[in-house]
mmCIF file of C-alpha atoms and ligand atoms in Angstrom:
data_model
loop_
_atom_site.group_PDB
_atom_site.id
_atom_site.type_symbol
_atom_site.label_atom_id
_atom_site.label_comp_id
_atom_site.label_asym_id
_atom_site.label_seq_id
_atom_site.Cartn_x
_atom_site.Cartn_y
_atom_site.Cartn_z
ATOM 1 C CA UNK A 132 -62.039 -137.927 130.898
ATOM 2 C CA UNK A 133 -60.015 -135.701 129.573
ATOM 3 C CA UNK A 134 -58.937 -136.961 126.521
ATOM 4 C CA UNK A 135 -55.633 -137.304 124.921
ATOM 5 C CA UNK A 136 -56.276 -135.743 121.716
ATOM 6 C CA UNK A 137 -59.988 -134.779 120.392
ATOM 7 C CA UNK A 138 -59.327 -133.514 116.898
ATOM 8 C CA UNK A 139 -63.075 -132.555 116.897
ATOM 9 C CA UNK A 140 -62.240 -129.661 119.133
ATOM 10 C CA UNK A 141 -58.430 -129.180 118.222
ATOM 11 C CA UNK A 142 -59.807 -128.329 114.346
ATOM 12 C CA UNK A 143 -63.225 -125.938 115.741
ATOM 13 C CA UNK A 144 -60.991 -122.806 114.750
ATOM 14 C CA UNK A 145 -61.033 -123.868 111.758
ATOM 15 C CA UNK A 146 -64.238 -124.963 109.961
ATOM 16 C CA UNK A 147 -65.803 -121.748 109.135
ATOM 17 C CA UNK A 148 -62.991 -121.357 107.228
ATOM 18 C CA UNK A 149 -63.006 -125.163 106.153
ATOM 19 C CA UNK A 150 -66.720 -125.189 105.140
ATOM 20 C CA UNK A 151 -66.147 -122.019 102.438
ATOM 21 C CA UNK A 152 -62.984 -123.179 101.192
ATOM 22 C CA UNK A 153 -64.453 -126.991 101.149
ATOM 23 C CA UNK A 154 -67.526 -124.976 98.930
ATOM 24 C CA UNK A 155 -65.418 -123.039 97.169
ATOM 25 C CA UNK A 156 -63.316 -126.424 95.726
ATOM 26 C CA UNK A 157 -67.234 -127.974 95.155
ATOM 27 C CA UNK A 158 -68.184 -125.903 92.460
ATOM 28 C CA UNK A 159 -64.811 -125.530 90.372
ATOM 29 C CA UNK A 160 -64.577 -129.301 90.322
ATOM 30 C CA UNK A 161 -61.262 -130.019 90.038
ATOM 31 C CA UNK A 162 -59.350 -132.346 93.132
ATOM 32 C CA UNK A 163 -56.367 -133.952 91.900
ATOM 33 C CA UNK A 164 -52.918 -131.771 91.042
ATOM 34 C CA UNK A 165 -54.499 -128.570 91.090
ATOM 35 C CA UNK A 166 -54.402 -124.897 92.257
ATOM 36 C CA UNK A 167 -54.365 -125.942 95.289
ATOM 37 C CA UNK A 168 -51.944 -128.215 95.387
ATOM 38 C CA UNK A 169 -49.736 -125.860 93.384
ATOM 39 C CA UNK A 170 -49.946 -123.481 96.686
ATOM 40 C CA UNK A 171 -49.610 -125.536 99.248
ATOM 41 C CA UNK A 172 -46.940 -126.447 97.800
ATOM 42 C CA UNK A 173 -45.491 -123.705 97.505
ATOM 43 C CA UNK A 174 -45.808 -122.045 100.830
ATOM 44 C CA UNK A 175 -44.819 -124.912 103.094
ATOM 45 C CA UNK A 176 -41.732 -124.883 101.292
ATOM 46 C CA UNK A 177 -41.163 -121.798 101.658
ATOM 47 C CA UNK A 178 -42.051 -121.819 105.265
ATOM 48 C CA UNK A 179 -39.779 -125.144 105.186
ATOM 49 C CA UNK A 180 -37.568 -122.542 104.326
ATOM 50 C CA UNK A 181 -36.459 -125.199 100.765
ATOM 51 C CA UNK A 182 -37.291 -124.984 97.046
ATOM 52 C CA UNK A 183 -39.826 -127.073 96.909
ATOM 53 C CA UNK A 184 -42.313 -129.279 97.866
ATOM 54 C CA UNK A 185 -44.034 -132.458 96.266
ATOM 55 C CA UNK A 186 -47.306 -133.304 98.096
ATOM 56 C CA UNK A 187 -47.750 -136.918 98.460
ATOM 57 C CA UNK A 188 -50.113 -139.461 99.566
ATOM 58 C CA UNK A 189 -48.955 -140.357 103.210
ATOM 59 C CA UNK A 190 -45.973 -139.327 105.613
ATOM 60 C CA UNK A 191 -45.436 -143.063 104.399
ATOM 61 C CA UNK A 192 -44.841 -142.011 100.916
ATOM 62 C CA UNK A 193 -42.943 -139.894 101.788
ATOM 63 C CA UNK A 194 -40.324 -142.259 103.183
ATOM 64 C CA UNK A 195 -40.757 -144.480 100.115
ATOM 65 C CA UNK A 196 -40.396 -142.032 97.209
ATOM 66 C CA UNK A 197 -38.074 -139.742 98.417
ATOM 67 C CA UNK A 198 -36.166 -142.976 98.910
ATOM 68 C CA UNK A 199 -37.210 -144.204 96.061
ATOM 69 C CA UNK A 200 -35.406 -140.382 94.306
ATOM 70 C CA UNK A 201 -31.913 -141.521 95.098
ATOM 71 C CA UNK A 202 -32.158 -144.715 92.723
ATOM 72 C CA UNK A 203 -29.987 -146.913 95.728
ATOM 73 C CA UNK A 204 -28.449 -150.319 94.997
ATOM 74 C CA UNK A 205 -30.851 -152.821 95.999
ATOM 75 C CA UNK A 206 -28.920 -153.968 99.457
ATOM 76 C CA UNK A 207 -27.536 -151.437 100.881
ATOM 77 C CA UNK A 208 -27.883 -150.046 103.818
ATOM 78 C CA UNK A 209 -29.670 -147.207 105.291
ATOM 79 C CA UNK A 210 -28.739 -146.130 108.733
ATOM 80 C CA UNK A 211 -32.367 -145.568 110.979
ATOM 81 C CA UNK A 212 -33.272 -145.362 114.603
ATOM 82 C CA UNK A 213 -34.495 -148.131 116.884
ATOM 83 C CA UNK A 214 -36.537 -145.860 118.628
ATOM 84 C CA UNK A 215 -39.081 -144.547 116.134
ATOM 85 C CA UNK A 216 -42.816 -144.810 114.267
ATOM 86 C CA UNK A 217 -42.376 -148.321 112.360
ATOM 87 C CA UNK A 218 -42.829 -146.549 109.074
ATOM 88 C CA UNK A 219 -39.494 -144.977 109.199
ATOM 89 C CA UNK A 220 -38.444 -148.738 108.976
ATOM 90 C CA UNK A 221 -40.943 -149.728 106.618
ATOM 91 C CA UNK A 222 -40.404 -147.677 104.035
ATOM 92 C CA UNK A 223 -36.241 -148.773 103.655
ATOM 93 C CA UNK A 224 -37.584 -152.013 104.178
ATOM 94 C CA UNK A 225 -40.624 -151.046 100.620
ATOM 95 C CA UNK A 226 -36.926 -149.686 98.414
ATOM 96 C CA UNK A 227 -35.419 -153.660 99.051
ATOM 97 C CA UNK A 228 -33.390 -151.558 100.915
ATOM 98 C CA UNK A 229 -31.083 -152.473 104.417
ATOM 99 C CA UNK A 230 -31.595 -150.713 107.827
ATOM 100 C CA UNK A 231 -28.787 -150.979 110.138
ATOM 101 C CA UNK A 232 -30.564 -150.062 113.476
ATOM 102 C CA UNK A 233 -28.763 -147.139 115.615
ATOM 103 C CA UNK A 234 -29.962 -146.763 119.827
ATOM 104 C CA UNK A 235 -30.412 -142.959 120.292
ATOM 105 C CA UNK A 236 -29.091 -140.479 122.301
ATOM 106 C CA UNK A 237 -29.295 -141.615 126.126
ATOM 107 C CA UNK A 238 -31.322 -137.798 127.026
ATOM 108 C CA UNK A 239 -32.988 -136.665 123.437
ATOM 109 C CA UNK A 240 -33.785 -139.749 121.918
ATOM 110 C CA UNK A 241 -33.458 -139.763 118.305
ATOM 111 C CA UNK A 242 -30.988 -140.796 117.019
ATOM 112 C CA UNK A 243 -26.557 -141.203 118.761
ATOM 113 C CA UNK A 244 -24.631 -139.470 116.261
ATOM 114 C CA UNK A 245 -21.712 -140.895 117.906
ATOM 115 C CA UNK A 246 -23.230 -144.764 117.849
ATOM 116 C CA UNK A 247 -23.890 -143.057 113.567
ATOM 117 C CA UNK A 248 -20.537 -143.598 113.504
ATOM 118 C CA UNK A 249 -19.865 -146.398 115.031
ATOM 119 C CA UNK A 250 -22.039 -148.394 112.111
ATOM 120 C CA UNK A 251 -21.236 -147.371 109.129
ATOM 121 C CA UNK A 252 -19.669 -150.309 106.720
ATOM 122 C CA UNK A 253 -18.879 -149.897 102.827
ATOM 123 C CA UNK A 254 -22.556 -150.653 102.437
ATOM 124 C CA UNK A 255 -23.975 -147.326 103.942
ATOM 125 C CA UNK A 256 -25.564 -145.330 101.908
ATOM 126 C CA UNK A 257 -27.944 -143.327 103.792
ATOM 127 C CA UNK A 258 -28.376 -141.985 106.270
ATOM 128 C CA UNK A 259 -32.449 -141.267 107.624
ATOM 129 C CA UNK A 260 -32.696 -139.599 110.728
ATOM 130 C CA UNK A 261 -36.114 -139.264 112.523
ATOM 131 C CA UNK A 262 -36.747 -136.004 114.550
ATOM 132 C CA UNK A 263 -38.551 -138.258 117.346
ATOM 133 C CA UNK A 264 -41.550 -136.036 119.458
ATOM 134 C CA UNK A 265 -41.268 -132.853 118.028
ATOM 135 C CA UNK A 266 -37.047 -132.523 118.578
ATOM 136 C CA UNK A 267 -34.829 -132.025 115.944
ATOM 137 C CA UNK A 268 -31.442 -134.585 116.359
ATOM 138 C CA UNK A 269 -28.475 -133.250 116.342
ATOM 139 C CA UNK A 270 -28.092 -132.048 112.313
ATOM 140 C CA UNK A 271 -24.432 -129.694 113.012
ATOM 141 C CA UNK A 272 -23.394 -133.578 113.740
ATOM 142 C CA UNK A 273 -25.259 -135.884 111.869
ATOM 143 C CA UNK A 274 -24.225 -133.416 109.004
ATOM 144 C CA UNK A 275 -20.890 -133.240 109.410
ATOM 145 C CA UNK A 276 -20.876 -137.238 109.042
ATOM 146 C CA UNK A 277 -23.166 -137.363 105.801
ATOM 147 C CA UNK A 278 -20.575 -134.891 103.988
ATOM 148 C CA UNK A 279 -17.273 -136.279 105.245
ATOM 149 C CA UNK A 280 -18.987 -139.451 103.648
ATOM 150 C CA UNK A 281 -20.547 -139.806 100.880
ATOM 151 C CA UNK A 282 -23.760 -140.922 102.185
ATOM 152 C CA UNK A 283 -27.824 -139.341 101.350
ATOM 153 C CA UNK A 284 -29.473 -137.474 104.277
ATOM 154 C CA UNK A 285 -33.376 -138.012 104.789
ATOM 155 C CA UNK A 286 -35.570 -136.374 107.520
ATOM 156 C CA UNK A 287 -38.082 -138.366 108.873
ATOM 157 C CA UNK A 288 -39.612 -134.699 109.783
ATOM 158 C CA UNK A 289 -43.699 -136.579 110.332
ATOM 159 C CA UNK A 290 -43.522 -135.339 114.170
ATOM 160 C CA UNK A 291 -41.163 -132.131 113.185
ATOM 161 C CA UNK A 292 -43.857 -129.568 111.943
ATOM 162 C CA UNK A 293 -41.770 -126.260 112.757
ATOM 163 C CA UNK A 294 -39.199 -127.399 115.030
ATOM 164 C CA UNK A 295 -36.108 -125.804 114.484
ATOM 165 C CA UNK A 296 -32.571 -124.763 115.713
ATOM 166 C CA UNK A 297 -31.127 -121.560 115.518
ATOM 167 C CA UNK A 298 -34.069 -120.346 113.365
ATOM 168 C CA UNK A 299 -33.499 -123.720 110.562
ATOM 169 C CA UNK A 300 -36.410 -125.328 110.597
ATOM 170 C CA UNK A 301 -37.037 -129.429 110.125
ATOM 171 C CA UNK A 302 -36.978 -130.331 106.279
ATOM 172 C CA UNK A 303 -34.310 -128.420 105.386
ATOM 173 C CA UNK A 304 -31.475 -130.149 106.778
ATOM 174 C CA UNK A 305 -31.992 -132.740 104.567
ATOM 175 C CA UNK A 306 -31.356 -134.016 100.974
ATOM 176 C CA UNK A 307 -34.664 -135.187 101.123
ATOM 177 C CA UNK A 308 -37.519 -134.724 104.311
ATOM 178 C CA UNK A 309 -40.428 -136.915 104.457
ATOM 179 C CA UNK A 310 -44.045 -134.839 106.658
ATOM 180 C CA UNK A 311 -46.896 -136.393 107.891
ATOM 181 C CA UNK A 312 -49.973 -134.493 107.304
ATOM 182 C CA UNK A 313 -51.926 -137.404 109.214
ATOM 183 C CA UNK A 314 -54.847 -136.199 111.307
ATOM 184 C CA UNK A 315 -53.178 -135.898 114.011
ATOM 185 C CA UNK A 316 -49.954 -134.594 113.518
ATOM 186 C CA UNK A 317 -48.894 -130.455 114.475
ATOM 187 C CA UNK A 318 -49.896 -130.778 110.823
ATOM 188 C CA UNK A 319 -52.921 -132.761 110.415
ATOM 189 C CA UNK A 320 -55.450 -132.743 107.383
ATOM 190 C CA UNK A 321 -58.915 -134.623 107.460
ATOM 191 C CA UNK A 322 -57.563 -137.548 106.251
ATOM 192 C CA UNK A 323 -54.319 -138.500 105.100
ATOM 193 C CA UNK A 324 -51.451 -136.449 103.335
ATOM 194 C CA UNK A 325 -47.460 -136.458 103.037
ATOM 195 C CA UNK A 326 -45.192 -134.044 101.475
ATOM 196 C CA UNK A 327 -41.654 -134.013 101.182
ATOM 197 C CA UNK A 328 -38.962 -130.493 101.043
ATOM 198 C CA UNK A 329 -35.780 -130.468 98.839
ATOM 199 C CA UNK A 330 -34.170 -127.856 97.610
ATOM 200 C CA UNK A 331 -32.894 -129.846 94.753
ATOM 201 C CA UNK A 332 -34.614 -129.796 92.296
ATOM 202 C CA UNK A 333 -34.035 -132.569 90.007
ATOM 203 C CA UNK A 334 -35.004 -134.702 92.842
ATOM 204 C CA UNK A 335 -37.921 -132.625 92.891
ATOM 205 C CA UNK A 336 -38.691 -133.576 89.898
ATOM 206 C CA UNK A 337 -37.923 -136.814 90.010
ATOM 207 C CA UNK A 338 -40.736 -137.174 93.055
ATOM 208 C CA UNK A 339 -43.302 -135.003 91.073
ATOM 209 C CA UNK A 340 -43.063 -138.287 88.312
ATOM 210 C CA UNK A 341 -42.489 -140.483 90.425
ATOM 211 C CA UNK A 342 -46.028 -139.932 92.715
ATOM 212 C CA UNK A 343 -48.222 -139.287 89.244
ATOM 213 C CA UNK A 344 -47.991 -142.828 87.588
ATOM 214 C CA UNK A 345 -43.861 -142.263 86.037
ATOM 215 C CA UNK A 346 -45.779 -139.369 84.114
ATOM 216 C CA UNK A 347 -44.528 -135.837 83.231
ATOM 217 C CA UNK A 348 -46.774 -135.491 79.871
ATOM 218 C CA UNK A 349 -50.374 -137.555 80.753
ATOM 219 C CA UNK A 350 -50.091 -141.278 79.867
ATOM 220 C CA UNK A 351 -46.038 -140.357 78.559
ATOM 221 C CA UNK A 352 -44.581 -142.575 81.465
ATOM 222 C CA UNK A 353 -40.581 -142.266 81.007
ATOM 223 C CA UNK A 354 -40.688 -144.498 84.304
ATOM 224 C CA UNK A 355 -42.392 -147.038 87.468
ATOM 225 C CA UNK A 356 -44.010 -145.367 89.155
ATOM 226 C CA UNK A 357 -47.460 -144.983 91.311
ATOM 227 C CA UNK A 358 -50.214 -143.242 92.481
ATOM 228 C CA UNK A 359 -49.349 -141.031 96.031
ATOM 229 C CA UNK A 360 -50.683 -137.408 95.344
ATOM 230 C CA UNK A 361 -52.126 -135.365 97.887
ATOM 231 C CA UNK A 362 -55.220 -134.126 96.470
ATOM 232 C CA UNK A 363 -56.937 -130.896 96.290
ATOM 233 C CA UNK A 364 -58.948 -130.653 99.676
ATOM 234 C CA UNK A 365 -56.067 -131.384 101.705
ATOM 235 C CA UNK A 366 -54.302 -129.750 100.512
ATOM 236 C CA UNK A 367 -56.390 -126.870 100.988
ATOM 237 C CA UNK A 368 -57.414 -127.402 104.677
ATOM 238 C CA UNK A 369 -54.055 -127.704 105.434
ATOM 239 C CA UNK A 370 -52.736 -124.675 103.902
ATOM 240 C CA UNK A 371 -55.810 -123.446 106.231
ATOM 241 C CA UNK A 372 -53.839 -124.898 109.470
ATOM 242 C CA UNK A 373 -50.393 -123.677 107.791
ATOM 243 C CA UNK A 374 -51.374 -120.384 108.630
ATOM 244 C CA UNK A 375 -51.714 -121.325 112.787
ATOM 245 C CA UNK A 376 -48.768 -124.077 112.748
ATOM 246 C CA UNK A 377 -46.649 -121.211 114.488
ATOM 247 C CA UNK A 378 -49.630 -120.713 116.202
ATOM 248 C CA UNK A 379 -50.463 -124.386 116.612
ATOM 249 C CA UNK A 380 -46.595 -125.211 117.688
ATOM 250 C CA UNK A 381 -46.914 -121.862 120.548
ATOM 251 C CA UNK A 382 -49.662 -123.469 121.970
ATOM 252 C CA UNK A 383 -48.387 -127.108 122.841
ATOM 253 C CA UNK A 384 -45.052 -125.182 123.572
ATOM 254 C CA UNK A 385 -46.186 -123.072 126.180
ATOM 255 C CA UNK A 386 -48.465 -126.475 128.106
ATOM 256 C CA UNK A 387 -44.706 -127.970 127.705
ATOM 257 C CA UNK A 388 -43.684 -125.590 129.811
ATOM 258 C CA UNK A 389 -46.099 -125.784 132.994
ATOM 259 C CA UNK A 390 -44.852 -129.971 132.754
ATOM 260 C CA UNK A 391 -41.186 -129.164 132.129
ATOM 261 C CA UNK A 392 -41.926 -126.778 135.740
ATOM 262 C CA UNK A 393 -43.473 -128.157 137.029
ATOM 263 C CA UNK A 394 -43.700 -131.463 137.875
ATOM 264 C CA UNK A 395 -42.071 -133.746 141.232
ATOM 265 C CA UNK A 396 -38.574 -135.088 139.529
ATOM 266 C CA UNK A 397 -39.814 -138.435 140.240
ATOM 267 C CA UNK A 398 -40.687 -138.086 136.318
ATOM 268 C CA UNK A 399 -37.841 -137.675 134.160
ATOM 269 C CA UNK A 400 -38.643 -135.169 131.997
ATOM 270 C CA UNK A 401 -38.175 -134.976 128.289
ATOM 271 C CA UNK A 402 -34.779 -133.088 127.595
ATOM 272 C CA UNK A 403 -34.150 -129.195 126.804
ATOM 273 C CA UNK A 404 -31.504 -128.155 124.233
ATOM 274 C CA UNK A 405 -29.760 -124.851 124.141
ATOM 275 C CA UNK A 406 -30.886 -123.297 121.327
ATOM 276 C CA UNK A 407 -33.563 -125.841 119.720
ATOM 277 C CA UNK A 408 -36.866 -125.094 119.605
ATOM 278 C CA UNK A 409 -39.018 -128.709 119.934
ATOM 279 C CA UNK A 410 -43.039 -128.460 118.845
ATOM 280 C CA UNK A 411 -43.754 -131.206 120.576
ATOM 281 C CA UNK A 412 -45.896 -133.102 118.438
ATOM 282 C CA UNK A 413 -45.876 -135.771 122.046
ATOM 283 C CA UNK A 414 -44.398 -134.281 125.542
ATOM 284 C CA UNK A 415 -43.387 -137.625 125.929
ATOM 285 C CA UNK A 416 -42.508 -138.717 130.276
ATOM 286 C CA UNK A 417 -40.475 -142.211 131.626
ATOM 287 C CA UNK A 418 -41.206 -144.580 134.848
ATOM 288 C CA UNK A 419 -40.430 -147.533 135.928
ATOM 289 C CA UNK A 420 -43.998 -148.389 136.814
ATOM 290 C CA UNK A 421 -45.161 -147.210 133.826
ATOM 291 C CA UNK A 422 -47.892 -149.824 133.402
ATOM 292 C CA UNK A 423 -49.415 -148.525 136.806
ATOM 293 C CA UNK A 424 -49.156 -144.323 136.444
ATOM 294 C CA UNK A 425 -51.376 -144.648 133.750
ATOM 295 C CA UNK A 426 -53.874 -147.160 134.988
ATOM 296 C CA UNK A 427 -53.626 -144.599 137.961
ATOM 297 C CA UNK A 428 -54.405 -141.544 136.197
ATOM 298 C CA UNK A 429 -57.760 -143.577 134.437
ATOM 299 C CA UNK A 430 -58.498 -143.796 136.892
ATOM 300 C CA UNK A 431 -58.642 -139.947 136.806
ATOM 301 C CA UNK A 432 -60.671 -139.897 134.131
ATOM 302 C CA UNK A 433 -57.037 -138.715 132.587
ATOM 303 C CA UNK A 434 -56.117 -140.449 129.026
ATOM 304 C CA UNK A 435 -52.087 -141.006 127.530
ATOM 305 C CA UNK A 436 -51.203 -142.884 125.325
ATOM 306 C CA UNK A 437 -47.554 -144.628 124.557
ATOM 307 C CA UNK A 438 -45.222 -144.051 121.752
ATOM 308 C CA UNK A 439 -44.252 -146.831 121.202
ATOM 309 C CA UNK A 440 -45.757 -149.807 122.990
ATOM 310 C CA UNK A 441 -43.321 -152.077 120.871
ATOM 311 C CA UNK A 442 -40.556 -151.566 119.425
ATOM 312 C CA UNK A 443 -39.668 -151.439 115.871
ATOM 313 C CA UNK A 444 -37.265 -154.894 116.680
ATOM 314 C CA UNK A 445 -39.656 -156.842 118.329
ATOM 315 C CA UNK A 446 -42.740 -156.405 116.173
ATOM 316 C CA UNK A 447 -43.895 -159.225 114.043
ATOM 317 C CA UNK A 448 -43.658 -158.267 110.501
ATOM 318 C CA UNK A 449 -39.337 -157.789 111.348
ATOM 319 C CA UNK A 450 -37.928 -159.248 113.771
ATOM 320 C CA UNK A 451 -37.965 -162.737 111.784
ATOM 321 C CA UNK A 452 -36.705 -161.317 108.863
ATOM 322 C CA UNK A 453 -32.276 -161.420 108.701
ATOM 323 C CA UNK A 454 -31.706 -157.916 108.705
ATOM 324 C CA UNK A 455 -32.960 -158.375 111.894
ATOM 325 C CA UNK A 456 -31.709 -161.362 114.471
ATOM 326 C CA UNK A 457 -28.824 -159.110 115.228
ATOM 327 C CA UNK A 458 -31.674 -157.683 117.429
ATOM 328 C CA UNK A 459 -32.549 -160.022 118.997
ATOM 329 C CA UNK A 460 -29.353 -161.110 121.858
ATOM 330 C CA UNK A 461 -31.167 -159.854 124.748
ATOM 331 C CA UNK A 462 -29.116 -155.553 125.737
ATOM 332 C CA UNK A 463 -28.732 -154.732 121.794
ATOM 333 C CA UNK A 464 -30.937 -152.686 122.057
ATOM 334 C CA UNK A 465 -31.279 -151.631 125.505
ATOM 335 C CA UNK A 466 -32.296 -148.161 125.811
ATOM 336 C CA UNK A 467 -34.389 -147.950 122.801
ATOM 337 C CA UNK A 468 -35.825 -151.294 124.976
ATOM 338 C CA UNK A 469 -36.155 -149.393 127.368
ATOM 339 C CA UNK A 470 -37.758 -146.026 126.670
ATOM 340 C CA UNK A 471 -40.814 -148.311 125.928
ATOM 341 C CA UNK A 472 -41.420 -150.105 128.676
ATOM 342 C CA UNK A 473 -41.043 -146.664 130.505
ATOM 343 C CA UNK A 474 -42.118 -143.936 128.356
ATOM 344 C CA UNK A 475 -45.991 -142.232 128.907
ATOM 345 C CA UNK A 476 -47.189 -139.683 126.060
ATOM 346 C CA UNK A 477 -49.671 -136.576 128.300
ATOM 347 C CA UNK A 478 -52.199 -134.311 126.425
ATOM 348 C CA UNK A 479 -50.309 -131.583 124.825
ATOM 349 C CA UNK A 480 -52.663 -131.209 121.924
ATOM 350 C CA UNK A 481 -54.100 -127.569 120.309
ATOM 351 C CA UNK A 482 -57.046 -128.584 122.140
ATOM 352 C CA UNK A 483 -55.590 -128.845 125.511
ATOM 353 C CA UNK A 484 -56.043 -125.387 127.951
ATOM 354 C CA UNK A 485 -53.637 -124.504 130.822
ATOM 355 C CA UNK A 486 -56.138 -125.260 133.103
ATOM 356 C CA UNK A 487 -56.551 -129.637 131.284
ATOM 357 C CA UNK A 488 -52.646 -129.647 132.530
ATOM 358 C CA UNK A 489 -52.226 -128.183 135.414
ATOM 359 C CA UNK A 490 -54.939 -130.347 136.557
ATOM 360 C CA UNK A 491 -52.761 -133.675 134.715
ATOM 361 C CA UNK A 492 -49.094 -132.035 136.676
ATOM 362 C CA UNK A 493 -52.059 -132.061 139.609
ATOM 363 C CA UNK A 494 -52.647 -135.726 139.966
ATOM 364 C CA UNK A 495 -48.899 -136.476 138.657
ATOM 365 C CA UNK A 496 -47.305 -134.908 141.570
ATOM 366 C CA UNK A 497 -49.842 -136.960 143.807
ATOM 367 C CA UNK A 498 -48.224 -140.343 142.126
HETATM 368 C C1 PLP B 716 -46.161 -140.655 111.512
HETATM 369 C C2 PLP B 716 -45.036 -141.088 111.124
HETATM 370 C C3 PLP B 716 -44.766 -141.853 109.760
HETATM 371 C C4 PLP B 716 -46.076 -141.869 109.038
HETATM 372 O O1 PLP B 716 -47.392 -140.438 108.229
HETATM 373 P P1 PLP B 716 -48.899 -141.088 107.823
HETATM 374 O O2 PLP B 716 -48.840 -140.237 107.495
HETATM 375 O O3 PLP B 716 -48.434 -142.229 109.063
HETATM 376 O O4 PLP B 716 -47.397 -142.433 107.078
HETATM 377 C C5 PLP B 716 -43.647 -141.917 109.439
HETATM 378 N N1 PLP B 716 -42.592 -141.748 110.223
HETATM 379 C C6 PLP B 716 -43.132 -141.444 111.725
HETATM 380 C C7 PLP B 716 -42.108 -140.765 112.749
HETATM 381 C C8 PLP B 716 -44.028 -140.547 112.167
HETATM 382 O O5 PLP B 716 -45.049 -140.286 113.351
#
């Protein structure tokens, strides 16, 4: 069976380095808010092209704390993509803000700048974009809309570590950006982890305080904070993997190129835009008979995934909320629903070889 992903294989090249770093941290005996985190934050900020990174407990926490740091009045509207992982929308709800769902562009699957403009109201305070599957949104257009309308711009970069356009990287376009270091992400830890990047020193300090019980000085609590810190072990593992992030992304991009050039035209392939360097967190194809295609691949010993089977506005937890009633009408979010019904994610990990992908392509082309 060809697995969709194998974390033990993807991490195998790092085993020896992980073990020696683990041993030295164990000997030192310092596990929270120490030198490992400090170094990772410095290096990841530099990698993204910003001045600050604040390590937190998860990608969801990064989103929640980024929004929290902006101190928006309760009920303010935040523009979010309708087609995203549910975490993006949960972060808005956990801040007592109102998510306004905006349809994706039908080619890129990322939030449509034109539709953002159409969704703005007097209550809009922020735009939260998602660089879905590892492809940057159209940030020049979206930044312009944010500036013109006096809105905060936040990036959910959980799937886009290292994605760039003309050299500018994900995490450096907005006032703030949230990253996840969940194990399967392009830069993945050995447990949960997240980070916020920014070039705003005031926001960075606010988040440093928020993540640590609202305190800068031990036992002095200035604001009502959280406990959400990227721990020393995860920070150390991430620093080791960060050195290889460009190689990991290049590997995935090379595998994506095999799919892009060799799959037959029955499948709708991801779009490729000039000047954009996608990092293919996910390589998705679309097909009207998605479910039978997935069964067929499984019968041929190839595992796939679906990102995602149920769109956020149809989730049990959300669809009864008042803010989600406008989206319950049939056809309210047709592009989002069509993508969810037809998308299939193919194997594309650091552990997969060109030979693996050639087999997937052969089987797919015989469908
Ligand atoms: C993974 C992911 C998150 C959440 O990250 P966690 O670390 O699992 O909390 C948020 N947004 C998107 C787009 C993601 O893919």
